[in-house]
CSV table of C-alpha atoms in Angstrom, one decimal:
chain,number,residue,atom,x,y,z
A,857,MET,CA,-4.4,0.8,42.6
A,858,VAL,CA,-6.4,2.1,39.8
A,859,LYS,CA,-3.0,2.3,37.8
A,860,MET,CA,-2.2,-1.4,38.5
A,861,VAL,CA,-5.4,-2.9,37.2
A,862,SER,CA,-5.5,-0.1,34.4
A,863,PHE,CA,-2.1,-1.7,32.8
A,864,PRO,CA,-3.2,-5.1,32.3
A,865,SER,CA,-6.3,-4.1,30.3
A,866,TRP,CA,-3.9,-1.3,28.5
A,867,SER,CA,-1.4,-3.6,27.6
A,868,TYR,CA,-4.0,-6.2,26.5
A,869,HIS,CA,-5.3,-3.8,24.4
A,870,PHE,CA,-1.8,-3.9,22.3
A,871,ARG,CA,-2.2,-7.6,21.4
A,872,PRO,CA,-4.4,-7.7,18.7
A,873,TRP,CA,-2.2,-5.0,17.0
A,874,ASN,CA,1.2,-7.1,17.5
A,875,LEU,CA,-0.9,-10.2,16.0
A,876,ALA,CA,-2.2,-8.6,13.2
A,877,ASP,CA,1.0,-7.7,12.0
A,878,PHE,CA,2.0,-11.2,11.8
A,879,GLN,CA,0.3,-11.0,8.1
A,880,LYS,CA,3.7,-9.3,7.2
A,881,ILE,CA,5.4,-12.8,7.4
A,882,GLU,CA,3.0,-14.2,4.9
A,883,MET,CA,3.4,-11.0,2.6
A,884,LEU,CA,7.4,-11.0,2.9
A,885,ASP,CA,7.7,-14.8,2.3
A,886,HIS,CA,5.6,-14.2,-0.8
A,887,ARG,CA,7.7,-11.5,-2.1
A,888,GLN,CA,10.5,-13.2,-1.7
A,889,LYS,CA,9.5,-16.5,-3.5
A,890,ARG,CA,8.6,-14.3,-6.1
A,891,LEU,CA,11.7,-12.6,-6.5
A,892,GLN,CA,13.7,-16.1,-6.5
A,893,MET,CA,11.6,-16.9,-10.0
A,894,GLU,CA,13.6,-16.9,-13.1
A,895,PRO,CA,13.1,-13.5,-14.7
A,896,LEU,CA,10.4,-13.2,-17.4
A,897,LYS,CA,10.6,-11.2,-20.8
A,898,LEU,CA,8.0,-8.5,-21.2
A,899,ASN,CA,8.2,-8.1,-25.1
A,900,ASP,CA,4.8,-10.2,-25.4
A,901,MET,CA,2.9,-9.2,-22.5
A,902,PRO,CA,0.5,-6.3,-22.8
A,903,PRO,CA,0.2,-4.0,-20.1
A,904,SER,CA,-3.3,-4.4,-17.7
A,905,SER,CA,-4.5,-4.6,-14.2
A,906,GLU,CA,-4.5,-8.4,-14.5
A,907,THR,CA,-0.9,-8.5,-15.6
A,908,LEU,CA,0.2,-6.3,-12.3
A,909,ASP,CA,-2.0,-8.7,-9.8
A,910,THR,CA,-0.2,-11.9,-11.7
A,911,LEU,CA,3.2,-10.0,-11.8
A,912,GLU,CA,3.6,-7.9,-9.0
A,913,PHE,CA,7.5,-8.6,-7.3
A,914,ARG,CA,8.2,-10.4,-10.1
A,915,ARG,CA,11.8,-10.0,-11.7
A,916,VAL,CA,11.4,-9.4,-15.4
A,917,VAL,CA,13.6,-8.1,-18.5
A,918,CYS,CA,12.4,-5.2,-20.9
A,919,LYS,CA,14.4,-3.9,-23.8
A,920,GLY,CA,13.6,-0.6,-25.2
A,921,VAL,CA,14.5,3.0,-25.6
A,922,PHE,CA,14.5,5.7,-22.9
A,923,TYR,CA,12.4,8.8,-23.4
A,924,TYR,CA,14.3,11.1,-20.9
A,925,GLU,CA,12.4,14.1,-21.9
A,926,ARG,CA,9.2,12.8,-20.5
A,927,SER,CA,11.1,12.1,-17.0
A,928,ILE,CA,9.0,12.5,-13.7
A,929,TYR,CA,10.9,13.0,-10.3
A,930,ILE,CA,9.2,11.5,-7.2
A,931,GLY,CA,10.3,13.2,-3.6
A,932,PRO,CA,11.8,14.5,-2.1
A,933,ARG,CA,13.5,11.1,-0.6
A,934,SER,CA,16.5,10.7,1.8
A,935,ARG,CA,19.3,8.4,1.4
A,936,SER,CA,22.0,7.4,3.8
A,937,ILE,CA,25.5,7.3,2.6
A,938,SER,CA,28.3,6.6,4.5
A,939,GLY,CA,26.2,8.0,7.4
A,940,VAL,CA,25.6,11.1,5.8
A,941,THR,CA,21.9,11.8,4.7
A,942,GLU,CA,21.3,13.4,1.2
A,943,ASN,CA,17.9,14.5,-0.2
A,944,GLY,CA,17.4,13.5,-3.6
A,945,TYR,CA,14.2,11.9,-5.9
A,946,TYR,CA,13.2,8.8,-7.4
A,947,VAL,CA,13.3,9.1,-11.5
A,948,ILE,CA,10.7,7.8,-13.6
A,949,THR,CA,11.1,7.6,-17.2
A,950,PRO,CA,8.9,5.9,-20.0
A,951,LEU,CA,10.8,3.2,-21.8
A,952,MET,CA,9.3,3.0,-25.3
A,953,PRO,CA,9.3,-0.3,-28.0
A,954,ILE,CA,12.4,-0.3,-30.7
A,955,PRO,CA,10.8,-0.3,-34.0
A,956,GLY,CA,10.9,-3.8,-35.9
A,957,ASP,CA,12.3,-5.6,-32.6
A,958,ALA,CA,10.4,-8.5,-31.4
A,959,ASP,CA,12.7,-8.6,-28.5
A,960,SER,CA,11.7,-5.0,-27.4
A,961,VAL,CA,8.3,-4.2,-25.2
A,962,GLN,CA,5.6,-3.9,-27.6
A,963,SER,CA,4.0,-1.4,-25.6
A,964,PRO,CA,5.5,1.5,-23.4
A,965,VAL,CA,6.2,0.7,-19.9
A,966,LEU,CA,7.4,3.2,-16.7
A,967,VAL,CA,11.0,2.4,-15.4
A,968,ASN,CA,11.6,3.6,-12.0
A,969,ARG,CA,15.4,4.3,-12.4
A,970,GLY,CA,16.7,4.9,-9.0
A,971,TRP,CA,17.7,7.5,-6.9
A,972,VAL,CA,19.2,10.6,-8.0
A,973,PRO,CA,20.5,13.9,-5.6
A,974,ARG,CA,18.9,17.0,-6.2
A,975,SER,CA,21.4,18.7,-8.4
A,976,TRP,CA,20.9,15.9,-10.7
A,977,ARG,CA,17.2,16.4,-11.2
A,978,ASP,CA,17.8,20.6,-11.3
A,979,LYS,CA,20.4,20.0,-14.2
A,980,SER,CA,18.0,17.8,-15.9
A,981,PHE,CA,15.5,20.4,-15.5
A,982,GLU,CA,17.6,23.1,-16.7
A,983,VAL,CA,18.4,20.8,-19.7
A,984,SER,CA,14.7,20.2,-20.5
A,985,GLN,CA,13.6,23.9,-20.6
A,986,ASP,CA,16.4,25.0,-22.6
A,987,GLY,CA,15.4,22.4,-25.3
A,988,GLU,CA,11.6,23.4,-24.9
A,989,LYS,CA,13.0,27.3,-25.9
A,990,SER,CA,14.7,25.5,-29.1
A,991,SER,CA,11.9,23.6,-30.2
A,992,SER,CA,8.1,24.7,-30.8
A,993,THR,CA,7.1,21.1,-31.3
A,994,ASP,CA,7.9,20.0,-27.8
A,995,VAL,CA,5.7,22.8,-26.0
A,996,VAL,CA,2.6,21.2,-27.8
A,997,PRO,CA,0.3,20.0,-25.3
A,998,VAL,CA,-0.9,16.2,-25.7
A,999,GLN,CA,-4.4,16.8,-25.5
A,1000,GLN,CA,-3.9,19.6,-28.6
A,1001,ASN,CA,-1.8,17.0,-30.6
A,1002,GLU,CA,-3.7,14.7,-33.1
A,1003,ARG,CA,-1.1,12.2,-32.3
A,1004,SER,CA,-0.2,10.8,-29.2
A,1005,TRP,CA,3.3,11.5,-28.0
A,1006,TRP,CA,4.4,8.1,-28.9
A,1007,GLY,CA,4.1,9.0,-32.1
A,1008,LEU,CA,5.8,12.2,-31.5
A,1009,PHE,CA,8.5,10.4,-29.9
A,1010,ARG,CA,9.2,7.9,-32.9
A,1011,SER,CA,8.9,10.5,-35.5
A,1012,LYS,CA,11.5,12.8,-33.7
A,1013,LYS,CA,13.8,9.9,-32.8
A,1014,GLN,CA,13.8,8.8,-36.5
A,1015,LYS,CA,14.8,11.9,-37.8
A,1016,ALA,CA,17.5,12.3,-35.2
A,1017,VAL,CA,18.4,8.7,-36.5
A,1018,GLU,CA,19.2,9.6,-40.0
A,1019,ALA,CA,21.0,12.8,-38.9
A,1020,GLN,CA,23.3,11.0,-36.6
A,1021,ALA,CA,22.8,7.1,-36.0
A,1022,PRO,CA,24.2,7.0,-32.2
A,1023,ALA,CA,21.3,9.7,-31.1
A,1024,ILE,CA,19.2,6.4,-30.1
A,1025,THR,CA,20.4,4.2,-27.2
A,1026,TYR,CA,18.9,1.1,-26.5
A,1027,VAL,CA,18.9,-0.2,-23.0
A,1028,GLU,CA,17.9,-3.6,-21.1
A,1029,VAL,CA,16.5,-3.0,-17.9
A,1030,ILE,CA,16.3,-5.9,-15.1
A,1031,GLY,CA,13.8,-4.9,-12.7
A,1032,VAL,CA,10.7,-6.0,-10.6
A,1033,VAL,CA,7.2,-5.1,-11.4
A,1034,ARG,CA,5.6,-2.9,-8.8
A,1035,GLY,CA,2.4,-1.2,-8.1
A,1036,SER,CA,1.6,2.5,-6.9
A,1037,GLU,CA,2.4,3.5,-3.1
A,1038,LYS,CA,0.0,4.1,-0.6
A,1039,PRO,CA,1.1,7.6,1.0
A,1040,SER,CA,0.8,8.1,4.7
A,1041,VAL,CA,-1.4,11.2,6.1
A,1042,PHE,CA,1.7,13.0,6.3
A,1043,VAL,CA,2.2,13.0,2.8
A,1044,PRO,CA,1.1,16.3,0.8
A,1045,PRO,CA,-0.9,15.2,-2.7
A,1046,ASN,CA,0.6,15.0,-5.9
A,1047,ASP,CA,0.0,18.2,-8.2
A,1048,PRO,CA,0.7,16.8,-11.8
A,1049,ASN,CA,0.1,20.5,-13.3
A,1050,SER,CA,2.9,21.8,-11.1
A,1051,GLY,CA,5.0,18.6,-11.8
A,1052,GLN,CA,5.1,18.1,-7.9
A,1053,TRP,CA,5.2,14.4,-7.2
A,1054,PHE,CA,5.4,13.2,-3.7
A,1055,TYR,CA,4.7,9.4,-4.0
A,1056,VAL,CA,4.6,7.3,-6.8
A,1057,ASP,CA,0.8,7.0,-8.5
A,1058,VAL,CA,1.3,4.5,-11.3
A,1059,PRO,CA,-2.0,5.4,-13.1
A,1060,ALA,CA,-1.9,9.1,-12.6
A,1061,ILE,CA,2.0,9.2,-13.9
A,1062,ALA,CA,1.1,7.3,-16.9
A,1063,VAL,CA,-1.6,9.6,-17.8
A,1064,ALA,CA,1.2,12.8,-17.3
A,1065,CYS,CA,3.1,11.0,-20.0
A,1066,GLY,CA,0.2,10.3,-22.4
A,1067,LEU,CA,0.0,6.7,-21.4
A,1068,PRO,CA,-2.8,4.5,-20.6
A,1069,LYS,CA,-3.5,4.1,-17.0
A,1070,ASP,CA,-2.8,0.5,-17.0
A,1071,THR,CA,0.8,1.0,-17.9
A,1072,LEU,CA,3.2,-1.3,-16.0
A,1073,LEU,CA,5.7,0.3,-13.7
A,1074,ILE,CA,9.2,-1.6,-13.4
A,1075,GLU,CA,11.5,-0.5,-10.7
A,1076,ASP,CA,15.3,-1.2,-11.9
A,1077,ILE,CA,17.1,-3.2,-9.7
A,1078,ASN,CA,20.2,-4.0,-11.8
A,1079,GLU,CA,23.3,-4.2,-9.4
A,1080,ASN,CA,26.2,-3.3,-12.2
A,1081,VAL,CA,26.2,0.2,-11.9
A,1082,ASN,CA,28.9,2.3,-13.7
A,1083,PRO,CA,31.6,4.0,-11.2
A,1084,SER,CA,31.9,6.8,-13.6
A,1085,ASN,CA,28.0,7.4,-14.2
A,1086,PRO,CA,26.3,6.6,-10.4
A,1087,TYR,CA,23.3,7.8,-10.9
A,1088,PRO,CA,20.4,6.9,-10.9
A,1089,VAL,CA,20.9,4.4,-8.1
A,1090,PRO,CA,18.8,1.3,-8.4
A,1091,LYS,CA,17.0,0.1,-5.6
A,1092,ASP,CA,18.5,-2.7,-3.5
A,1093,ILE,CA,16.3,-5.7,-4.3
A,1094,ASN,CA,16.7,-6.7,-0.5
A,1095,ALA,CA,14.6,-3.6,0.6
A,1096,LEU,CA,11.9,-5.4,-1.2
A,1097,ILE,CA,11.9,-8.0,1.5
A,1098,ARG,CA,12.4,-6.0,4.4
A,1099,SER,CA,10.0,-3.9,6.7
A,1100,SER,CA,10.7,-1.0,9.2
A,1101,VAL,CA,9.7,-3.4,11.7
A,1102,MET,CA,10.3,-6.9,11.1
A,1103,PRO,CA,8.1,-9.7,12.0
A,1104,GLN,CA,10.5,-11.3,14.5
A,1105,ASP,CA,10.6,-7.9,16.1
A,1106,HIS,CA,6.9,-8.3,16.6
A,1107,LEU,CA,7.1,-11.6,18.1
A,1108,ASN,CA,9.7,-10.1,20.7
A,1109,TYR,CA,7.1,-7.4,21.1
A,1110,THR,CA,3.9,-9.9,21.6
A,1111,LEU,CA,5.9,-12.0,24.1
A,1112,THR,CA,7.0,-9.1,26.0
A,1113,TRP,CA,3.4,-7.7,26.3
A,1114,TYR,CA,2.1,-11.0,27.2
A,1115,SER,CA,4.5,-11.7,30.0
A,1116,LEU,CA,3.9,-8.2,31.4
A,1117,SER,CA,0.1,-8.7,31.2
A,1118,ALA,CA,0.3,-11.6,33.0
A,1119,ALA,CA,2.7,-10.7,35.7
A,1120,VAL,CA,0.7,-7.6,36.5
A,1121,THR,CA,-2.5,-9.3,36.4
A,1122,PHE,CA,-1.2,-11.6,38.9
A,1123,MET,CA,0.0,-8.9,41.0
A,1124,ALA,CA,-3.3,-7.1,40.9
A,1125,PHE,CA,-5.3,-10.2,41.7
A,1126,LYS,CA,-2.8,-10.9,45.0
A,1127,ARG,CA,-3.2,-7.4,45.9
A,1128,LEU,CA,-7.3,-7.5,45.6
A,1129,LYS,CA,-7.8,-10.7,47.0
A,1130,PRO,CA,-9.2,-10.5,50.4
A,1131,LYS,CA,-7.2,-11.9,53.3
A,1132,ASN,CA,-8.9,-14.5,55.4
A,1133,SER,CA,-9.4,-13.1,59.2
A,1134,ARG,CA,-8.3,-15.2,62.0
A,1135,ARG,CA,-10.9,-15.9,64.6
């Protein structure tokens, strides 16, 4: 009897949780409307917190030069391919302005280029370490250098251009403006000193790259992947308007709990109602 009485109150306890989750409908609708807008060019938009609030989930086009040596890997992140799960990482790389090009970004931005397998990251680390051993300039900390690493980047690339013209490759990124992730309690804290990044913290990543905290993060959504060079794998734009539990599922849950609550409450009422005694 106690169980029968306690069940309705227990099930009604879950109603606020289901109803509060209906806010996802408005959130996903907001994202979908922004993603359907025409892409914007970032060549004349300075980074700022107001820009993020205005442009988050807007598609943008930005042109520049990737500074691959400053790439940061976020993970591990799993990816399912034909039913097989493989661990890997998201790779975030600074996109630098092209000197004298008005169509390129005028301030550096961070680009989440997509998912790469663990072997891809490990190989990149080996190349980076070999480069540090062969160049004393690369190992100078940013804090001890009078110039920002952006200036260092430009001077190094200019020297490369003088030696070999194809050394610089300009790219055009089609992406979506994103903010930082909100990690769960099970995700360990980032450790920038050791290069361990478990979740996307845009201001911290920007500082680690020597950029201002308000640097924008663009998530690459380009669908034209070169089969001969499939990595990084850009994020599927449809994933931005999906949730692990969609609002339609929440509606079904709510209707189920309401029905169960009403049915069990009625049964409890009938069971506890005193019967009229015949005289």
